[in-house]
PDB file of N, CA, C and O and ligand atoms in Angstrom:
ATOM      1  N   UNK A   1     -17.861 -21.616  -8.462  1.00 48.00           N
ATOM      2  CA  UNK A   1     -16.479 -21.796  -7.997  1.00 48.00           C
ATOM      3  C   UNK A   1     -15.761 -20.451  -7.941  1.00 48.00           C
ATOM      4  O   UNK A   1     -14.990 -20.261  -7.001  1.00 48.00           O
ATOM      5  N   UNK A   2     -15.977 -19.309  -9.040  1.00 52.00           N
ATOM      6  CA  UNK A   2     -15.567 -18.590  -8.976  1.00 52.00           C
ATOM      7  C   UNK A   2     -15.704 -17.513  -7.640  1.00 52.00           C
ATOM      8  O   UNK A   2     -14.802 -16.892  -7.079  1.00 52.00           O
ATOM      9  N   UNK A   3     -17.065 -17.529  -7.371  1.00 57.00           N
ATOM     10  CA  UNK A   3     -17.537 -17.236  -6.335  1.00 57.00           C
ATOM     11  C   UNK A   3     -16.683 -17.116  -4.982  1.00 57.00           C
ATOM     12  O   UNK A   3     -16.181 -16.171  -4.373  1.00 57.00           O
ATOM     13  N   UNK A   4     -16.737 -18.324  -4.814  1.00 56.00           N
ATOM     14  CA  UNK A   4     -16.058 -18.839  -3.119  1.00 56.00           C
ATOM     15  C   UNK A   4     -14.504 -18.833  -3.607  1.00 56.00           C
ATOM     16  O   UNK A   4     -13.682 -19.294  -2.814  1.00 56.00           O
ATOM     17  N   UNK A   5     -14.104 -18.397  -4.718  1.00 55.00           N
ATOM     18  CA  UNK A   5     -12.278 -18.088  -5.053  1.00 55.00           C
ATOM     19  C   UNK A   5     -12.250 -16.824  -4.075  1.00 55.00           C
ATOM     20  O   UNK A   5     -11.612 -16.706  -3.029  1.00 55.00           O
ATOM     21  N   UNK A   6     -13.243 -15.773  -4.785  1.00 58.00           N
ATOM     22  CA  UNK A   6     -13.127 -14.195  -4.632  1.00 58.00           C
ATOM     23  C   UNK A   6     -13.820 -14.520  -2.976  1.00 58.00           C
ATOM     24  O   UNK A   6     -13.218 -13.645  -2.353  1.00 58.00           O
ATOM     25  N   UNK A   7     -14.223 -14.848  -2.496  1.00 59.00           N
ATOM     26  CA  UNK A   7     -14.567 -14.566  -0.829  1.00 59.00           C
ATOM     27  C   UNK A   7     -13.275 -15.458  -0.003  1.00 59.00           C
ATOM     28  O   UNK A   7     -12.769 -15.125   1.069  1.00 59.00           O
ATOM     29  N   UNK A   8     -12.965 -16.511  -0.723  1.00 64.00           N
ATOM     30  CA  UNK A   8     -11.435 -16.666   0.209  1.00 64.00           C
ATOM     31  C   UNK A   8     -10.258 -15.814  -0.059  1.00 64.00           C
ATOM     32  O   UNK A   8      -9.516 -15.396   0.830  1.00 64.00           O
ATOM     33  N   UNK A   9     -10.110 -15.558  -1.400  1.00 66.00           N
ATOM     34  CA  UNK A   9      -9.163 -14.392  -1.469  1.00 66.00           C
ATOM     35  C   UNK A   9      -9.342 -13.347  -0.225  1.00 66.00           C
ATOM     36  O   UNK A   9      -8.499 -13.216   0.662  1.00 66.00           O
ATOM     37  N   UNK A  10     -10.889 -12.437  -0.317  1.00 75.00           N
ATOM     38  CA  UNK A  10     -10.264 -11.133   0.505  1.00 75.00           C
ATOM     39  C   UNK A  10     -10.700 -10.881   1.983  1.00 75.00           C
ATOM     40  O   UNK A  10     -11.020  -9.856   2.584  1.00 75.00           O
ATOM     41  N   UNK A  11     -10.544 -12.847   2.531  1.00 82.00           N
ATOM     42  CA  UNK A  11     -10.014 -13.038   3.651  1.00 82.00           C
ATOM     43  C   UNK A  11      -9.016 -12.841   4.030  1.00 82.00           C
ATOM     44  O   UNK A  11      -8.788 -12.598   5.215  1.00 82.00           O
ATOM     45  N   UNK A  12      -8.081 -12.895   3.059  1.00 89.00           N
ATOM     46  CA  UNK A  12      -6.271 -12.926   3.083  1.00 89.00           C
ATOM     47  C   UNK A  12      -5.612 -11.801   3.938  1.00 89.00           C
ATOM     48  O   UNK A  12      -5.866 -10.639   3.620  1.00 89.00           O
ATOM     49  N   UNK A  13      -4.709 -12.068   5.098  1.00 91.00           N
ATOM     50  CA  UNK A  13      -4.493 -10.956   5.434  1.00 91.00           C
ATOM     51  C   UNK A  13      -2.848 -10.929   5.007  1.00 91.00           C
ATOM     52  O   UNK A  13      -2.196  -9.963   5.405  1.00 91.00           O
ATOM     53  N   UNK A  14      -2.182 -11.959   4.216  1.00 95.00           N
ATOM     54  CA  UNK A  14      -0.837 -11.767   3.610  1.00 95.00           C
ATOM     55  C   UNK A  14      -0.855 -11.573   2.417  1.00 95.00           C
ATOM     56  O   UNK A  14      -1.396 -12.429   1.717  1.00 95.00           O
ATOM     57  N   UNK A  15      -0.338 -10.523   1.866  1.00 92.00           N
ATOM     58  CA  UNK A  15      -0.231 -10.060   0.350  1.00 92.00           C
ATOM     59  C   UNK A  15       1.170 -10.410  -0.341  1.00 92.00           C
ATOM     60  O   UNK A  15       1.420 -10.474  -1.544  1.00 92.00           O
ATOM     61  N   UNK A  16       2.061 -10.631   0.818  1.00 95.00           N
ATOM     62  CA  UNK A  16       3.549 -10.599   0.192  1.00 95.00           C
ATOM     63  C   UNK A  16       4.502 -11.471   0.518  1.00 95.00           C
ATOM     64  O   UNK A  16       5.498 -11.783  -0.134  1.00 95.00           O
ATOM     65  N   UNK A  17       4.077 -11.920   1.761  1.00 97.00           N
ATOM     66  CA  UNK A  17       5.484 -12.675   2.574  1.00 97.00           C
ATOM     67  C   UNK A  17       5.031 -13.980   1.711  1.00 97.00           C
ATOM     68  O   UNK A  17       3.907 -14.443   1.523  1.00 97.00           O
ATOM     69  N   UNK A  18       6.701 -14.537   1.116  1.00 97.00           N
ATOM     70  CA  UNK A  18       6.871 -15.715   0.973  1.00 97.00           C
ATOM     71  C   UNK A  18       5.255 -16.540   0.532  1.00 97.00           C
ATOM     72  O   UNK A  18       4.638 -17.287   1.292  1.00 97.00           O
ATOM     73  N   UNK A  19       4.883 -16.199  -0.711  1.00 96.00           N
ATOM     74  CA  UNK A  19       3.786 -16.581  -1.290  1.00 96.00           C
ATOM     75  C   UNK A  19       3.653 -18.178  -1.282  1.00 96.00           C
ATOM     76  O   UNK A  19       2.818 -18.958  -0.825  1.00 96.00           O
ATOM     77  N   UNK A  20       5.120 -18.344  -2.152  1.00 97.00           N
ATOM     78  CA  UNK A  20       5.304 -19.408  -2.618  1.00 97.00           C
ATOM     79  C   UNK A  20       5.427 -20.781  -1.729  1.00 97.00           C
ATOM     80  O   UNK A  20       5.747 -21.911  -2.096  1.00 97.00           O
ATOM     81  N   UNK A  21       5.153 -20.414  -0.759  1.00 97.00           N
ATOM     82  CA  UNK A  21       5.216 -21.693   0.612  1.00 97.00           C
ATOM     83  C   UNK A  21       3.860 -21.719   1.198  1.00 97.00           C
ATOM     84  O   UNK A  21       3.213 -20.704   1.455  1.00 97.00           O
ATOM     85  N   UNK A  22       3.488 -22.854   1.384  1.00 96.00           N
ATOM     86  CA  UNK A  22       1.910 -23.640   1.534  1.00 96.00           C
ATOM     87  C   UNK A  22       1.410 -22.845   3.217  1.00 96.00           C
ATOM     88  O   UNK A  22       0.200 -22.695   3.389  1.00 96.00           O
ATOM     89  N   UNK A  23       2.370 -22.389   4.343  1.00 97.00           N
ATOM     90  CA  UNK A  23       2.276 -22.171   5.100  1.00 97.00           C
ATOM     91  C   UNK A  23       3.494 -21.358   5.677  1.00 97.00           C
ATOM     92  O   UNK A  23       4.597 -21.903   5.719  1.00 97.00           O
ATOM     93  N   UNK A  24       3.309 -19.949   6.164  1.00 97.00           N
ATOM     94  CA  UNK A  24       4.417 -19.331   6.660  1.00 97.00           C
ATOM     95  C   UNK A  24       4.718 -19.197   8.256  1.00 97.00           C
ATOM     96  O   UNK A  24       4.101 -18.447   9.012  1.00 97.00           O
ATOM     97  N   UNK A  25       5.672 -19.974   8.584  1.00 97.00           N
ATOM     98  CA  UNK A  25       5.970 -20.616   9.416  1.00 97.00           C
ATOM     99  C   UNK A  25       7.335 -19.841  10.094  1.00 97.00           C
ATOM    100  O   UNK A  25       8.312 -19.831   9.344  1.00 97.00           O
ATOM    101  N   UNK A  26       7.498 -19.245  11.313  1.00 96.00           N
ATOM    102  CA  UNK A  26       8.774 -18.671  11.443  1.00 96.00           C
ATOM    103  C   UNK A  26       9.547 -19.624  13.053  1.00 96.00           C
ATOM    104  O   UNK A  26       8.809 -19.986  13.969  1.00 96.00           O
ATOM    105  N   UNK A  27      10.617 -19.795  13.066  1.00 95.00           N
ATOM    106  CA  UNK A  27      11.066 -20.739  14.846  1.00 95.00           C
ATOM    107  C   UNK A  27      12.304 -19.928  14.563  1.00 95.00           C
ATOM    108  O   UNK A  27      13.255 -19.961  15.344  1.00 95.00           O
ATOM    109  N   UNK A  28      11.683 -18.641  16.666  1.00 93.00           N
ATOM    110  CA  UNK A  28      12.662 -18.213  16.268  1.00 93.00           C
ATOM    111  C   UNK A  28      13.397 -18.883  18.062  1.00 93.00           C
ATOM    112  O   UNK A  28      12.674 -19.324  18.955  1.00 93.00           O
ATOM    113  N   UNK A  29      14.718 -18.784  18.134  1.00 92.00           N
ATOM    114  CA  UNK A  29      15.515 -19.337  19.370  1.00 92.00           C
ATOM    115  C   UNK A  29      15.499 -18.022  20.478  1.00 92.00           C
ATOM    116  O   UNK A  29      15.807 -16.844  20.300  1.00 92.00           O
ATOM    117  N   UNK A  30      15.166 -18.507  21.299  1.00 89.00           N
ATOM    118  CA  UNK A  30      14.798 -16.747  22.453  1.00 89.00           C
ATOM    119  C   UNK A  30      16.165 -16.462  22.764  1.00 89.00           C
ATOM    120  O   UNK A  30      16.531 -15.387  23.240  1.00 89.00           O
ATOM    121  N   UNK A  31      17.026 -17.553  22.458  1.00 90.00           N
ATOM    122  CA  UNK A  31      18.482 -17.236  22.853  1.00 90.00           C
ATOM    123  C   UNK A  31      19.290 -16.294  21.953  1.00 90.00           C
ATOM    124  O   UNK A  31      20.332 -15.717  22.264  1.00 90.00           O
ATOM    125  N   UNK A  32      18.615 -16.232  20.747  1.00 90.00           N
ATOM    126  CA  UNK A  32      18.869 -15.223  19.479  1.00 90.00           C
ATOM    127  C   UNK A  32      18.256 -13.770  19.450  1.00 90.00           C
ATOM    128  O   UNK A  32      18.208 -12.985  18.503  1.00 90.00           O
ATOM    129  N   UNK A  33      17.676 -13.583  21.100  1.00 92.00           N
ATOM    130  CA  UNK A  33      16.983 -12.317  20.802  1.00 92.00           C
ATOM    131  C   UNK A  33      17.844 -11.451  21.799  1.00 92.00           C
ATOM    132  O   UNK A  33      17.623 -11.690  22.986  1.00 92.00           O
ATOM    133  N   UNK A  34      18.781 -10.493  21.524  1.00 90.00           N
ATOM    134  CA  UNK A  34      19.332  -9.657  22.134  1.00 90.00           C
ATOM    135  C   UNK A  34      18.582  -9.156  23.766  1.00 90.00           C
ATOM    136  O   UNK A  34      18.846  -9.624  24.874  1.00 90.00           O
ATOM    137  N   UNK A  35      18.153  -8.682  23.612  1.00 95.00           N
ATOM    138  CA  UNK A  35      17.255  -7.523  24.802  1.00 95.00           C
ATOM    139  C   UNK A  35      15.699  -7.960  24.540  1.00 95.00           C
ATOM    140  O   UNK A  35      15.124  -8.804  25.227  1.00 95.00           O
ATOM    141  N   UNK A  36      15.130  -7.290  23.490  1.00 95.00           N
ATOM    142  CA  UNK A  36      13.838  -7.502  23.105  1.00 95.00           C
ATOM    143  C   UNK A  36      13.629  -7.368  21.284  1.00 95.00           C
ATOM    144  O   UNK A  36      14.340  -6.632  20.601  1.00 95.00           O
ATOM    145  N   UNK A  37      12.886  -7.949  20.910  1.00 96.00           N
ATOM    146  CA  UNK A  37      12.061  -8.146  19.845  1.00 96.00           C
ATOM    147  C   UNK A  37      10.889  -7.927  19.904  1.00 96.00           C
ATOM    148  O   UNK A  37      10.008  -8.239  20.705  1.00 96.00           O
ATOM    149  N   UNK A  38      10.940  -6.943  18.327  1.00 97.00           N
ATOM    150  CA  UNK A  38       8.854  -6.668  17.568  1.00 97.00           C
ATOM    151  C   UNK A  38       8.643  -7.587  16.773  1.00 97.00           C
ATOM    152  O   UNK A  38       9.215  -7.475  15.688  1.00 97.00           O
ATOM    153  N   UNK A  39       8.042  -8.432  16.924  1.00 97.00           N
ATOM    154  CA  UNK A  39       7.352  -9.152  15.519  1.00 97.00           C
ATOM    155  C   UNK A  39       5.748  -8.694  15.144  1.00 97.00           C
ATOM    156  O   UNK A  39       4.728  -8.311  15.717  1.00 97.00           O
ATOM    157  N   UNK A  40       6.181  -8.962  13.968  1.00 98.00           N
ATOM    158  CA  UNK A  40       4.776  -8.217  13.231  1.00 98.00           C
ATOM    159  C   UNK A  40       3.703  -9.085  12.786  1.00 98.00           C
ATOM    160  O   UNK A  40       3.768 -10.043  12.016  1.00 98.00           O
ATOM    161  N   UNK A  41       2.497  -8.495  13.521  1.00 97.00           N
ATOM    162  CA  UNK A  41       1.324  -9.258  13.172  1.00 97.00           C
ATOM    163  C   UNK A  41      -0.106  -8.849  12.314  1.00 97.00           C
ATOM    164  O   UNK A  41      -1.260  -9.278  12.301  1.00 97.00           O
ATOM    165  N   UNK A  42       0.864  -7.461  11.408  1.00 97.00           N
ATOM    166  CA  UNK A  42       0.314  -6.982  10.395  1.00 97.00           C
ATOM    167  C   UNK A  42       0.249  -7.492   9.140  1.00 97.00           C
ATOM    168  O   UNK A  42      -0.762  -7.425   8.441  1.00 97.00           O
ATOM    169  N   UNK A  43       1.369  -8.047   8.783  1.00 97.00           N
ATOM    170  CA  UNK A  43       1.610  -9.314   7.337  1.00 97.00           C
ATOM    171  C   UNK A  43       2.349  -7.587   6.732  1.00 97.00           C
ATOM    172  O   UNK A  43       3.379  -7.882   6.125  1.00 97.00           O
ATOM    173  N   UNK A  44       2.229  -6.603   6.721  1.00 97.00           N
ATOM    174  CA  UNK A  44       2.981  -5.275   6.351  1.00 97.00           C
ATOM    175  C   UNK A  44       4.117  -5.243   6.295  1.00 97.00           C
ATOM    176  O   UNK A  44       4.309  -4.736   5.191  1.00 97.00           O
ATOM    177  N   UNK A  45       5.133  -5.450   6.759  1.00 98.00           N
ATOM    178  CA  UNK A  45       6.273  -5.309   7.077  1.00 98.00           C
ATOM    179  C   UNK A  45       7.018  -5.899   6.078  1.00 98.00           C
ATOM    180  O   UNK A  45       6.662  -7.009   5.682  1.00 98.00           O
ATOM    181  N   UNK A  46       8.084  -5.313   5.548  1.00 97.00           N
ATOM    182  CA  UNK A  46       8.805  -5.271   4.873  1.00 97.00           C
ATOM    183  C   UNK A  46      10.299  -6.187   5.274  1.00 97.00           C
ATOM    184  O   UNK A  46      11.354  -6.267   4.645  1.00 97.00           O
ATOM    185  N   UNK A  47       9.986  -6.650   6.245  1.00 97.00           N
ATOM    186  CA  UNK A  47      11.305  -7.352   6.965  1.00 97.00           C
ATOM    187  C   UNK A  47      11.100  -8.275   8.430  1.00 97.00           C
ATOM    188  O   UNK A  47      11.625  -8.216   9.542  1.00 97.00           O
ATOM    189  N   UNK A  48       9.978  -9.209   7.760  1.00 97.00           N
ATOM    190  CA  UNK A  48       9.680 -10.405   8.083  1.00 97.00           C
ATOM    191  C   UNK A  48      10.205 -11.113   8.737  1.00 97.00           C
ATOM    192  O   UNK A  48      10.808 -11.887   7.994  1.00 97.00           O
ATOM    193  N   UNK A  49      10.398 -11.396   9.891  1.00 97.00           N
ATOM    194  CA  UNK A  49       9.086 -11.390  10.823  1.00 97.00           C
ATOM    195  C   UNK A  49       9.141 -10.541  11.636  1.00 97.00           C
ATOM    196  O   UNK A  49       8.513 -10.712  12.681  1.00 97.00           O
ATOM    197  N   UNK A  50       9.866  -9.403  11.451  1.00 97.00           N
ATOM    198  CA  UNK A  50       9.961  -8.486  12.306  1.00 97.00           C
ATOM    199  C   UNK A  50       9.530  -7.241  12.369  1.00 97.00           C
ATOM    200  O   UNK A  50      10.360  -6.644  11.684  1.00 97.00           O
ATOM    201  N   UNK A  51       8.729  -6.423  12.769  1.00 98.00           N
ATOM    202  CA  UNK A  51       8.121  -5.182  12.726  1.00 98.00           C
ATOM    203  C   UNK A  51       8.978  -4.292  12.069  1.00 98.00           C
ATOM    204  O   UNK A  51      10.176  -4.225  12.347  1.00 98.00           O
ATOM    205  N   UNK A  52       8.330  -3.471  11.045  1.00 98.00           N
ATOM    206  CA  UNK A  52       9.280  -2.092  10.876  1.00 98.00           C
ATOM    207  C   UNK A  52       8.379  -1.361  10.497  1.00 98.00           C
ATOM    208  O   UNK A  52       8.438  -0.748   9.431  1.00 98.00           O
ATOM    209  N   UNK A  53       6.891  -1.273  11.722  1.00 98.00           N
ATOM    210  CA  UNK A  53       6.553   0.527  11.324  1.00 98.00           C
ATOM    211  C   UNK A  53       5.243   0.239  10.692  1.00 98.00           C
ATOM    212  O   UNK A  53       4.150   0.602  11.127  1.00 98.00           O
ATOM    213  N   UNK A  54       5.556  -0.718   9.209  1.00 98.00           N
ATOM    214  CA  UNK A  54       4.540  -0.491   8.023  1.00 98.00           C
ATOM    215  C   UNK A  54       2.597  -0.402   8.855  1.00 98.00           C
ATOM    216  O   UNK A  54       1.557   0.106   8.437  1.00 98.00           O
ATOM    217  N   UNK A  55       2.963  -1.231  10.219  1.00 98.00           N
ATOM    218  CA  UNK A  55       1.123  -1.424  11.121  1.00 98.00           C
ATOM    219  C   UNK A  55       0.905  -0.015  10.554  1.00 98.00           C
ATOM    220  O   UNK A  55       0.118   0.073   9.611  1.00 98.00           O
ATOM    221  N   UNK A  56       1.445   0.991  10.962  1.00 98.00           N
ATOM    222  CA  UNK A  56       0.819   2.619  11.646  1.00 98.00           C
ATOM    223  C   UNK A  56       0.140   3.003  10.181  1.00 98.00           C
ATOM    224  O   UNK A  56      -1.016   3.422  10.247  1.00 98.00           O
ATOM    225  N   UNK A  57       0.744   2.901   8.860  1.00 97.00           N
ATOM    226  CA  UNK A  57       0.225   2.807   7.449  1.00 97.00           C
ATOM    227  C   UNK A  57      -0.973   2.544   7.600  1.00 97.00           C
ATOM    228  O   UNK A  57      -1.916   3.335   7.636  1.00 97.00           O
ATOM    229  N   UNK A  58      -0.982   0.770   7.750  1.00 95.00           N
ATOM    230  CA  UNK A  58      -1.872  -0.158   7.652  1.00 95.00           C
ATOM    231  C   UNK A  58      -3.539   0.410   8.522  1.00 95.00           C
ATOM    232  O   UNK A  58      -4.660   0.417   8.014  1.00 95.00           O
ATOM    233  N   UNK A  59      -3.193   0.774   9.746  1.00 97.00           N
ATOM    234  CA  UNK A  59      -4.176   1.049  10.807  1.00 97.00           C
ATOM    235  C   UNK A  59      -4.868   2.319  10.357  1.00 97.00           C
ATOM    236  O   UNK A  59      -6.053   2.575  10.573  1.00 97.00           O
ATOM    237  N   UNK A  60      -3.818   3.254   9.567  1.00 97.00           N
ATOM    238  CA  UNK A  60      -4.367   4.833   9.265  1.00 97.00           C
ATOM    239  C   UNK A  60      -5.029   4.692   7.796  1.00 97.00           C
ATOM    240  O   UNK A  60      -5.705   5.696   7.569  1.00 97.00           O
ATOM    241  N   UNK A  61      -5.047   3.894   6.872  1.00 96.00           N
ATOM    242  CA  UNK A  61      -5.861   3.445   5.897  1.00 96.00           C
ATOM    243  C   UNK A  61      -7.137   2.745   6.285  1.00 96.00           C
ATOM    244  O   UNK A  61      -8.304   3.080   6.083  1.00 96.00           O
ATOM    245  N   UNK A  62      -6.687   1.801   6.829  1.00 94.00           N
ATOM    246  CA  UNK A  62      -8.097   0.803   7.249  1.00 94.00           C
ATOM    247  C   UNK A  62      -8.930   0.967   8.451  1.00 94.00           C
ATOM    248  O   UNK A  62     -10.043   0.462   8.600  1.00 94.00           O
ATOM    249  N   UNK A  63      -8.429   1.566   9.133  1.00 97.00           N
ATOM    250  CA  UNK A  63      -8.835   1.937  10.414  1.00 97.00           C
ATOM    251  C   UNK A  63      -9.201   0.706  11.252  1.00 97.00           C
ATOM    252  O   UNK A  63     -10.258   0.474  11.840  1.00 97.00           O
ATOM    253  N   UNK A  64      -7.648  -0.318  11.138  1.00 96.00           N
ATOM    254  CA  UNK A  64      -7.276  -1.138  11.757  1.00 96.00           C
ATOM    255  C   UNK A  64      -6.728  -0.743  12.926  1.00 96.00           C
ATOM    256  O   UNK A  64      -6.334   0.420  13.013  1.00 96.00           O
ATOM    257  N   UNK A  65      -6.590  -1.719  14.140  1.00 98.00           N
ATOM    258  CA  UNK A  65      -5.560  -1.221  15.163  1.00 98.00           C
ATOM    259  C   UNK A  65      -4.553  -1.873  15.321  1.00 98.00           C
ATOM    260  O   UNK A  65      -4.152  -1.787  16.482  1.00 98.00           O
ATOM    261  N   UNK A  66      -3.697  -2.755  14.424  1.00 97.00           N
ATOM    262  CA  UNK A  66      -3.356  -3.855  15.050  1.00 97.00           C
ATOM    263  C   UNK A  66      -1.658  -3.361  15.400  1.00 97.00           C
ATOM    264  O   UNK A  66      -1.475  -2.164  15.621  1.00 97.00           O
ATOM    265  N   UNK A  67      -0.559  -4.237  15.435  1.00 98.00           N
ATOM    266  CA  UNK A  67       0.712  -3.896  16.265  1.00 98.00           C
ATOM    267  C   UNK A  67       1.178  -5.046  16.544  1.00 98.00           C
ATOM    268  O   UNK A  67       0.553  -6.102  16.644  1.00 98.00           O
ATOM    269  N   UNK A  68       3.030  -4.726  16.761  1.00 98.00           N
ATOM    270  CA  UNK A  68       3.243  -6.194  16.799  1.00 98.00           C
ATOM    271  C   UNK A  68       3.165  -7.199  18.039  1.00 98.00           C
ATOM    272  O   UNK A  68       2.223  -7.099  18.825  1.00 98.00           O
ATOM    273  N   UNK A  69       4.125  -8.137  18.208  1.00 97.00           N
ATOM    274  CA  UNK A  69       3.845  -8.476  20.031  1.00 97.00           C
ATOM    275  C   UNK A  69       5.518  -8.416  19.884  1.00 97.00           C
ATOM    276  O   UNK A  69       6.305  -8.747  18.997  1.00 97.00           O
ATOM    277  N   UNK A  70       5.624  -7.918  20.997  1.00 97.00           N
ATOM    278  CA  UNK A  70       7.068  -7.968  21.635  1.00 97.00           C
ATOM    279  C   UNK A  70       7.921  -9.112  22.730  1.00 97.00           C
ATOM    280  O   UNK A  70       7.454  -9.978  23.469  1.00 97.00           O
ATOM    281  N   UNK A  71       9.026  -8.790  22.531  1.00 94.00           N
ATOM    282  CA  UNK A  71       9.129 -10.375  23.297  1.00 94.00           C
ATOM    283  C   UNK A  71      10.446  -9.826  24.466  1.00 94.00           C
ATOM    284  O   UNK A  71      11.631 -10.157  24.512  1.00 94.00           O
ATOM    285  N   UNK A  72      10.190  -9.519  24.743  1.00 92.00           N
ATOM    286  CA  UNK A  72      11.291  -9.426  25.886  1.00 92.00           C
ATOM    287  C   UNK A  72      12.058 -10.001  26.949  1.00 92.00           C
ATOM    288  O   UNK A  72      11.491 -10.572  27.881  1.00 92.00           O
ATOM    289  N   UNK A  73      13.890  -9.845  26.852  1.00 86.00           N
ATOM    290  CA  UNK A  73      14.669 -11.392  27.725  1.00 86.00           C
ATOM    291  C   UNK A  73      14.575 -11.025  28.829  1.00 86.00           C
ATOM    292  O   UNK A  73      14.970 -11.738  29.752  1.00 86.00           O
TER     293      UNK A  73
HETATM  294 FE1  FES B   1       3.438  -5.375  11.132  1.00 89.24          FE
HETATM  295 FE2  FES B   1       4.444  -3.587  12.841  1.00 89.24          FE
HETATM  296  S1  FES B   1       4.862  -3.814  10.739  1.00 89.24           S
HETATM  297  S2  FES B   1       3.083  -5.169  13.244  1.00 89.24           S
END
């Protein structure tokens, strides 16, 4: 058991956001988005659900590429 704990753990690609909820779930209204929006699909970011940067960290450690998706009105 212990086993298959530690191989689903460091599947995990969220370390921080909102632990405590079974599923992190964001609805956002496109009518609430000024011009354009970053959302982040690093789990990095410090200001959920929205990009701030932390990918470029993330990508230059792991030699990930990832980035957010943008949404533009
Ligand atoms: Fe996560 Fe930019 S901070 S995609």
């Amino acid at each position: 058991a212990r086993k298959r704990c530690q191989a689903k753990n460091s599947g995990r690609c969220n370390n921080q956001i909102r632990k405590h909820e079974p599923k992190v779930v964001d609805m956002i209204d496109v009518e609430d988005i000024a011009e354009k929006a970053a959302f982040c699909r690093c789990w990095k970011t410090k200001n959920w659900p929205y990009c701030d940067g932390s990918h470029a960290e993330h990508n230059k450690q792991t030699g990930d590429n990832v980035g957010p998706v943008v949404i533009k009105k």
